[in-house]
């Protein structure tokens, strides 16, 4: 194996003890959970890779900030600390804290999208897709073709397909395209980065047609690290300079701060040009006050605002990002050695194993990604999730099961939480499952599902031979 583990640029000061379970216990637990990993109790999980969202370890500075948090209902100093940090990093005029990413979507999208319109994205994350639909519009995914081939190792597989984007605008009529969303990194395509060049091109098209551009910025720091590594024009820029340049092409950003900003709860909404969008900002504030809380706390406590202000800087530290992306590369290299396919090259926040390749015998409507997620739990107490047809759900118009472009099982790696030994356990478990994959003949069927975002709540059952 050619890859060396990049050592942690921190030491561990506090630990959380985790419970060990037996295979028999886990078989029982997953059955009780109706084969939905979201129904498992956290304490029954050994390594929790369900998400990298809100599961990060805060630093001593952030915890000190928690103690300092100003809990004034209006005008808390923690609010100003946060807004100043965010303005400094992103260069936007208006910053609204909200309680998490989907809250930013809920507050912003209905102020922009009209019923019957379309929103185009390099790929919508599931809650973002849901908020487009809830605003009465329809989401259109437009990622580059190579993203759909997990074995094709090309750079910036998260990019928007520019030609297709132009085609979609022409097809649906420019007046019917309400918004373009650039998701950086492209989570659903495997945490794949988006190049600065692509962001610039998308912005030019948006400007040409006068369509607003929103950056879905959950993993903007990881994206900037990839840009620095792989885009020549940026190799001598600091991460902060790359972020500034990236965000200069957007009109808005919506951000889950639970990822790259290394907090357990929080979100941000930014508007670049306060003058141009003054009416919209009034609507944003009204929505925020109705749904989230007063504008200077946006559904967060003062201590959350303070930790977020500090995390914004910690998350863009280059040494940290080198270690962070290094963890992904280490795990991916182990899978390469074992011949286990994943979305390659590996993305920023996890390894997306190609479950379709591992279980060619299981069709999309028996959810191969979910099959592997269940096997990983049974094998080693590792909790992951499906990013495939199970997550995608049904067509909102016809209620037919949609077929996703990929059937991934996502091993999302929380920040500053797991060590090299934990990564070795993940690789070993996958190798063990690969060796007996041919014995698994059938997947799962859904026995109950809610109408929207079903994967969080649905019940499943193994299909019998
Ligand atoms: N956008 C992207 C790209 C995301 O990955 C997420 C969340 C959101 C928006 C919504 O943010 O959870 O703070 O409301 N992704 C998490 C995940 C849940 O596991 O990938 P949120």
XYZ file of C-alpha atoms and ligand atoms in Angstrom:
486
model
C 0.000 0.000 0.000
C 1.544 3.246 -1.151
C -0.374 5.621 1.066
C 0.909 6.722 4.453
C -1.525 7.743 7.148
C -1.330 11.503 7.772
C -0.967 11.849 11.546
C -3.524 13.748 13.595
C -2.618 17.445 14.013
C -4.136 17.355 17.521
C -4.057 15.205 20.638
C -6.992 13.620 22.425
C -7.988 15.193 25.721
C -11.380 13.663 26.392
C -12.800 10.312 25.345
C -16.222 8.764 24.939
C -16.343 5.082 25.837
C -18.098 2.921 23.251
C -19.955 -0.295 23.910
C -18.905 -3.525 22.249
C -21.691 -5.808 20.986
C -21.710 -9.353 19.605
C -22.822 -10.367 16.130
C -25.872 -12.117 17.613
C -26.866 -8.964 19.489
C -26.507 -6.876 16.348
C -28.647 -9.301 14.284
C -31.379 -8.804 16.877
C -30.954 -4.992 17.072
C -31.147 -4.448 13.320
C -34.271 -6.615 13.096
C -35.887 -4.605 15.912
C -34.910 -1.457 13.953
C -36.925 -2.738 10.935
C -33.667 -2.899 8.996
C -33.469 0.882 9.001
C -30.148 2.050 10.455
C -31.687 5.371 11.492
C -33.799 3.403 13.974
C -30.762 1.984 15.795
C -29.798 3.421 19.149
C -26.444 5.226 19.008
C -25.183 3.178 21.930
C -25.640 -0.035 19.945
C -23.196 1.215 17.301
C -19.431 0.694 17.545
C -18.205 2.961 14.738
C -20.827 5.474 13.667
C -20.381 6.490 10.031
C -24.030 7.314 9.407
C -22.989 10.879 8.764
C -20.213 13.415 9.182
C -22.897 15.949 10.109
C -22.963 17.215 13.678
C -20.841 14.247 14.759
C -17.540 16.119 14.824
C -15.305 16.620 17.862
C -15.011 20.231 18.971
C -11.680 21.688 20.097
C -10.801 23.066 23.526
C -11.131 26.578 22.045
C -14.651 25.793 20.866
C -15.610 24.378 24.268
C -14.168 27.477 25.909
C -16.373 29.456 23.496
C -19.364 27.449 24.689
C -18.738 28.760 28.214
C -18.353 32.329 26.905
C -21.521 32.124 24.769
C -23.690 35.216 25.192
C -27.316 34.153 25.629
C -28.900 37.589 25.101
C -32.102 37.140 23.082
C -31.210 40.048 20.805
C -27.811 41.439 19.826
C -25.661 38.858 21.640
C -21.901 39.362 21.290
C -21.651 35.746 20.068
C -23.883 36.711 17.122
C -21.515 39.532 16.156
C -18.482 37.258 16.554
C -20.098 34.781 14.190
C -21.210 37.340 11.615
C -17.773 38.992 11.602
C -16.012 35.634 11.118
C -18.400 34.613 8.314
C -18.084 37.976 6.526
C -14.305 37.737 6.802
C -14.204 34.239 5.291
C -16.928 34.435 2.640
C -16.958 38.128 1.779
C -20.773 38.346 1.801
C -22.714 41.421 2.970
C -25.497 39.645 4.818
C -25.151 36.606 7.082
C -28.099 34.925 8.793
C -27.450 32.142 11.313
C -29.988 29.310 11.280
C -30.189 26.070 13.206
C -28.888 23.835 10.383
C -28.531 23.552 6.609
C -32.085 22.578 5.797
C -33.312 25.564 7.787
C -31.328 27.835 5.448
C -33.018 26.074 2.519
C -36.442 26.394 4.131
C -35.915 30.114 4.789
C -34.417 30.954 1.367
C -36.022 28.745 -1.281
C -39.668 29.893 -0.957
C -38.504 33.511 -1.346
C -36.982 32.683 -4.751
C -38.706 29.684 -6.304
C -42.188 29.961 -7.755
C -44.671 27.129 -8.160
C -44.082 25.193 -11.367
C -40.504 26.411 -11.772
C -37.365 24.279 -11.892
C -34.119 24.411 -9.962
C -30.934 22.989 -11.527
C -28.056 21.570 -9.511
C -24.874 19.606 -10.036
C -26.774 17.347 -7.592
C -29.226 18.079 -4.856
C -28.727 16.594 -1.439
C -31.956 14.917 -0.277
C -33.179 17.705 2.053
C -32.295 20.331 -0.557
C -34.262 18.384 -3.143
C -37.161 18.183 -0.674
C -37.132 21.951 -0.073
C -37.239 22.632 -3.813
C -40.312 20.390 -4.023
C -41.869 21.939 -0.895
C -41.454 25.379 -2.515
C -43.594 24.050 -5.416
C -40.700 23.642 -7.865
C -38.981 20.614 -9.414
C -35.310 19.676 -8.978
C -33.164 18.815 -12.016
C -29.802 17.098 -11.468
C -27.071 17.959 -13.925
C -23.801 16.374 -12.849
C -21.036 15.499 -15.348
C -21.349 12.043 -16.908
C -18.113 10.692 -15.372
C -19.633 11.043 -11.887
C -21.882 8.156 -12.833
C -18.962 5.838 -13.448
C -17.444 5.064 -10.032
C -14.386 3.411 -11.592
C -13.433 6.442 -13.711
C -10.717 8.256 -11.779
C -11.072 11.763 -13.095
C -10.693 14.941 -11.102
C -13.641 17.117 -10.107
C -16.322 14.515 -10.675
C -18.726 16.746 -8.750
C -18.870 19.334 -11.542
C -21.974 20.607 -13.287
C -22.402 19.369 -16.869
C -22.308 22.770 -18.563
C -23.734 21.653 -21.912
C -26.582 19.805 -20.256
C -27.276 22.829 -18.070
C -27.658 25.017 -21.179
C -29.862 22.337 -22.719
C -32.105 22.146 -19.645
C -32.507 25.935 -19.617
C -33.460 25.933 -23.335
C -35.808 22.956 -22.903
C -37.741 24.329 -19.940
C -37.527 28.007 -20.861
C -35.311 30.461 -19.046
C -38.306 32.053 -17.270
C -39.050 28.667 -15.661
C -35.627 28.199 -14.102
C -35.864 29.815 -10.691
C -32.526 28.870 -9.185
C -29.236 27.101 -9.756
C -27.636 25.315 -6.806
C -23.934 24.380 -6.784
C -23.351 21.732 -4.124
C -19.723 21.822 -2.949
C -18.521 19.194 -2.474
C -21.089 17.144 -4.354
C -22.268 14.914 -1.503
C -24.639 12.626 -3.397
C -22.008 11.926 -6.079
C -19.574 10.771 -3.398
C -18.259 13.940 -1.784
C -16.710 14.754 -5.146
C -15.181 18.206 -5.551
C -16.267 20.929 -7.943
C -13.557 22.932 -9.705
C -13.263 26.682 -9.530
C -13.311 26.709 -13.329
C -16.678 24.934 -13.300
C -18.117 27.284 -10.680
C -16.997 30.209 -12.832
C -18.616 28.724 -15.954
C -21.878 28.040 -14.134
C -21.862 31.578 -12.773
C -21.366 32.970 -16.291
C -24.384 31.046 -17.560
C -26.438 32.218 -14.580
C -25.449 35.810 -15.271
C -26.257 35.451 -18.974
C -29.808 34.311 -18.168
C -30.230 36.285 -14.969
C -30.759 33.171 -12.839
C -29.638 33.441 -9.206
C -26.892 31.073 -8.042
C -26.927 29.494 -4.590
C -23.864 27.685 -3.259
C -24.832 24.728 -1.077
C -21.680 25.068 0.957
C -21.754 22.284 3.571
C -18.260 21.049 2.635
C -16.724 24.183 1.177
C -13.405 23.797 3.031
C -12.836 20.258 1.738
C -13.775 21.487 -1.739
C -11.223 24.296 -1.472
C -8.528 21.823 -0.423
C -9.155 19.775 -3.595
C -9.075 22.957 -5.688
C -5.700 23.859 -4.196
C -4.376 20.338 -4.771
C -5.649 19.823 -8.306
C -6.272 23.161 -9.990
C -3.068 24.743 -11.169
C -4.177 28.355 -10.985
C -4.842 27.924 -7.233
C -1.818 25.960 -6.064
C -0.176 28.989 -4.440
C -3.349 30.402 -2.913
C -4.340 29.955 0.730
C -7.503 27.991 1.504
C -9.124 31.239 2.584
C -8.266 32.936 -0.703
C -9.751 30.010 -2.608
C -12.932 30.211 -0.523
C -13.227 33.954 -1.234
C -12.785 33.369 -4.948
C -15.279 30.460 -4.983
C -17.973 32.376 -3.130
C -17.495 35.489 -5.253
C -19.360 33.631 -8.026
C -22.515 32.979 -5.987
C -25.440 35.236 -5.131
C -26.348 33.300 -1.988
C -25.017 30.461 0.041
C -26.924 28.014 2.199
C -24.753 26.067 4.580
C -25.001 23.230 7.008
C -22.321 24.237 9.517
C -22.479 20.747 11.010
C -19.830 19.532 8.554
C -16.756 21.612 7.657
C -17.324 24.098 10.441
C -16.871 21.301 12.990
C -19.813 21.985 15.293
C -22.633 19.767 16.448
C -25.394 22.147 15.416
C -25.656 25.214 13.221
C -26.211 26.645 9.780
C -25.712 29.826 7.810
C -27.407 31.684 5.009
C -25.476 34.349 3.131
C -26.453 37.001 0.593
C -23.560 38.559 -1.303
C -25.081 41.857 -2.407
C -27.177 43.530 0.261
C -28.269 46.381 -2.049
C -29.360 44.220 -4.957
C -31.291 41.833 -2.716
C -32.612 44.211 -0.037
C -36.254 43.098 -0.535
C -35.238 39.460 -0.445
C -33.314 40.008 2.785
C -36.490 41.385 4.369
C -38.299 38.182 3.375
C -35.419 36.070 4.685
C -35.591 37.862 8.030
C -39.374 37.419 8.192
C -39.061 33.693 7.445
C -36.253 33.363 9.939
C -38.223 35.028 12.717
C -41.292 32.852 11.974
C -39.522 29.508 11.628
C -36.143 29.760 13.335
C -36.063 32.569 15.882
C -35.051 36.193 16.078
C -32.487 37.245 13.470
C -29.567 37.505 15.897
C -29.794 33.891 17.003
C -31.661 32.047 14.235
C -32.609 28.977 16.262
C -29.201 28.622 17.910
C -28.183 29.320 21.472
C -25.441 31.887 22.107
C -22.993 29.086 22.905
C -23.664 27.480 19.502
C -23.029 30.795 17.751
C -19.732 31.172 19.594
C -18.506 27.618 18.840
C -19.459 28.143 15.200
C -17.515 31.409 14.959
C -14.388 29.549 16.150
C -15.045 26.423 14.052
C -15.227 28.502 10.880
C -11.494 29.191 11.218
C -10.478 25.741 12.503
C -12.235 24.063 9.572
C -10.197 25.912 6.946
C -6.794 25.164 8.494
C -4.671 23.530 5.823
C -2.855 21.119 8.157
C -6.208 19.898 9.427
C -7.556 19.474 5.896
C -4.433 17.536 4.848
C -5.030 15.074 7.702
C -8.755 14.961 6.996
C -8.489 14.152 3.288
C -5.551 11.882 4.176
C -7.912 9.685 6.207
C -10.126 9.193 3.149
C -7.126 8.394 0.961
C -5.803 5.886 3.489
C -9.074 3.967 3.666
C -9.532 4.138 -0.112
C -6.038 2.719 -0.693
C -6.883 -0.276 1.515
C -9.995 -0.891 -0.578
C -7.928 -0.632 -3.764
C -5.649 -3.361 -2.449
C -8.674 -5.550 -1.722
C -10.347 -4.895 -5.088
C -13.371 -3.217 -3.527
C -14.898 -0.590 -5.818
C -15.904 2.841 -4.592
C -16.530 6.262 -6.086
C -12.977 6.967 -7.212
C -10.942 8.995 -6.655
C -12.140 9.196 -3.083
C -14.078 12.345 -2.112
C -13.832 14.678 0.833
C -15.979 13.354 3.649
C -16.180 9.640 3.243
C -15.792 6.567 1.116
C -18.794 5.690 -1.038
C -18.559 1.959 -1.676
C -20.048 0.762 -4.962
C -22.627 -1.693 -3.667
C -23.877 -2.402 -7.191
C -20.435 -3.851 -7.999
C -20.314 -5.820 -4.757
C -23.807 -7.291 -5.188
C -24.446 -7.493 -8.964
C -27.179 -10.040 -8.241
C -29.318 -7.508 -6.322
C -31.462 -5.126 -8.433
C -31.894 -1.418 -7.631
C -35.382 -1.944 -6.246
C -33.995 -4.368 -3.661
C -31.546 -1.649 -2.558
C -27.955 -2.963 -2.765
C -26.628 0.090 -0.867
C -28.925 -0.710 2.028
C -27.933 -4.397 1.872
C -24.273 -3.476 2.390
C -25.145 -0.984 5.145
C -26.991 -3.734 7.035
C -24.148 -6.215 6.482
C -21.576 -3.712 7.825
C -23.614 -3.265 10.966
C -24.032 -6.997 11.478
C -20.361 -7.683 10.699
C -18.631 -5.053 12.825
C -21.165 -2.717 14.449
C -20.423 -0.057 11.817
C -23.355 2.193 10.976
C -23.431 3.642 7.438
C -26.202 4.627 5.044
C -27.509 4.005 1.575
C -26.943 6.706 -1.021
C -28.825 5.056 -3.840
C -32.323 4.128 -4.934
C -33.442 3.538 -1.358
C -32.542 7.116 -0.447
C -33.795 8.596 -3.727
C -37.342 7.340 -3.155
C -40.341 7.574 -5.462
C -41.231 9.924 -8.286
C -43.310 12.728 -6.681
C -45.747 12.674 -9.625
C -46.158 8.962 -10.363
C -45.096 7.432 -7.018
C -42.937 4.894 -8.910
C -39.631 3.808 -7.364
C -36.887 5.845 -9.051
C -33.628 4.223 -10.113
C -30.613 6.127 -8.815
C -27.523 6.635 -10.929
C -25.505 4.790 -8.331
C -26.018 2.372 -5.480
C -23.551 3.514 -2.852
C -23.075 2.698 0.794
C -21.580 5.773 2.377
C -18.940 5.507 5.081
C -19.048 9.150 6.194
C -16.120 9.951 8.448
C -16.774 12.405 11.324
C -14.060 15.018 11.852
C -11.398 14.483 14.542
C -13.256 11.432 15.925
C -11.842 8.134 14.631
C -8.245 6.918 14.463
C -6.174 4.848 12.053
C -7.153 1.651 13.907
C -10.836 2.447 13.386
C -10.169 2.911 9.668
C -8.474 -0.506 9.608
C -11.582 -2.067 11.167
C -13.738 -0.498 8.458
C -11.520 -1.924 5.704
C -11.406 -5.385 7.339
C -15.190 -5.507 7.661
C -15.650 -4.612 3.998
C -13.154 -7.276 2.938
C -14.968 -9.882 5.034
C -18.293 -8.955 3.414
C -16.765 -8.982 -0.074
C -15.595 -12.555 0.492
C -19.147 -13.765 1.186
C -21.047 -11.279 -1.032
C -22.092 -13.978 -3.544
C -23.981 -15.814 -0.783
C -26.388 -12.893 -0.369
C -29.026 -13.586 -2.999
C -31.805 -11.129 -2.200
C -32.188 -7.589 -0.963
C -34.918 -5.810 1.010
C -38.466 -4.634 0.425
C -40.145 -1.640 2.006
C -43.099 -2.547 4.218
C -43.957 1.026 5.222
C -42.830 4.443 4.011
C -43.768 8.088 4.561
C -44.464 10.265 1.479
C -41.225 12.318 1.579
C -37.610 11.708 2.761
C -38.592 8.117 3.325
C -35.193 6.621 4.069
C -35.073 8.223 7.504
C -38.234 6.496 8.669
C -39.196 3.590 6.411
C -39.503 -0.005 7.613
C -37.897 -2.787 5.602
C -37.845 -6.548 5.574
C -35.487 -9.055 3.924
C -36.921 -10.603 0.754
C -37.070 -14.381 1.208
C -35.631 -16.707 -1.445
N -26.652 20.171 1.775
C -25.771 19.156 1.769
C -24.820 19.024 0.628
C -25.774 18.237 2.811
O -24.902 17.234 2.773
C -26.692 18.391 3.869
C -26.736 17.449 4.961
C -27.573 19.481 3.856
C -27.521 20.345 2.785
C -28.565 19.714 4.955
O -27.941 20.141 6.097
O -28.380 18.346 7.792
O -27.592 20.612 8.483
O -29.887 20.289 7.640
N -26.162 16.346 4.934
C -26.072 15.400 6.005
C -25.419 14.174 5.502
C -27.328 15.146 6.769
O -25.433 13.178 6.241
O -24.828 14.167 4.421
P -28.487 19.817 7.588
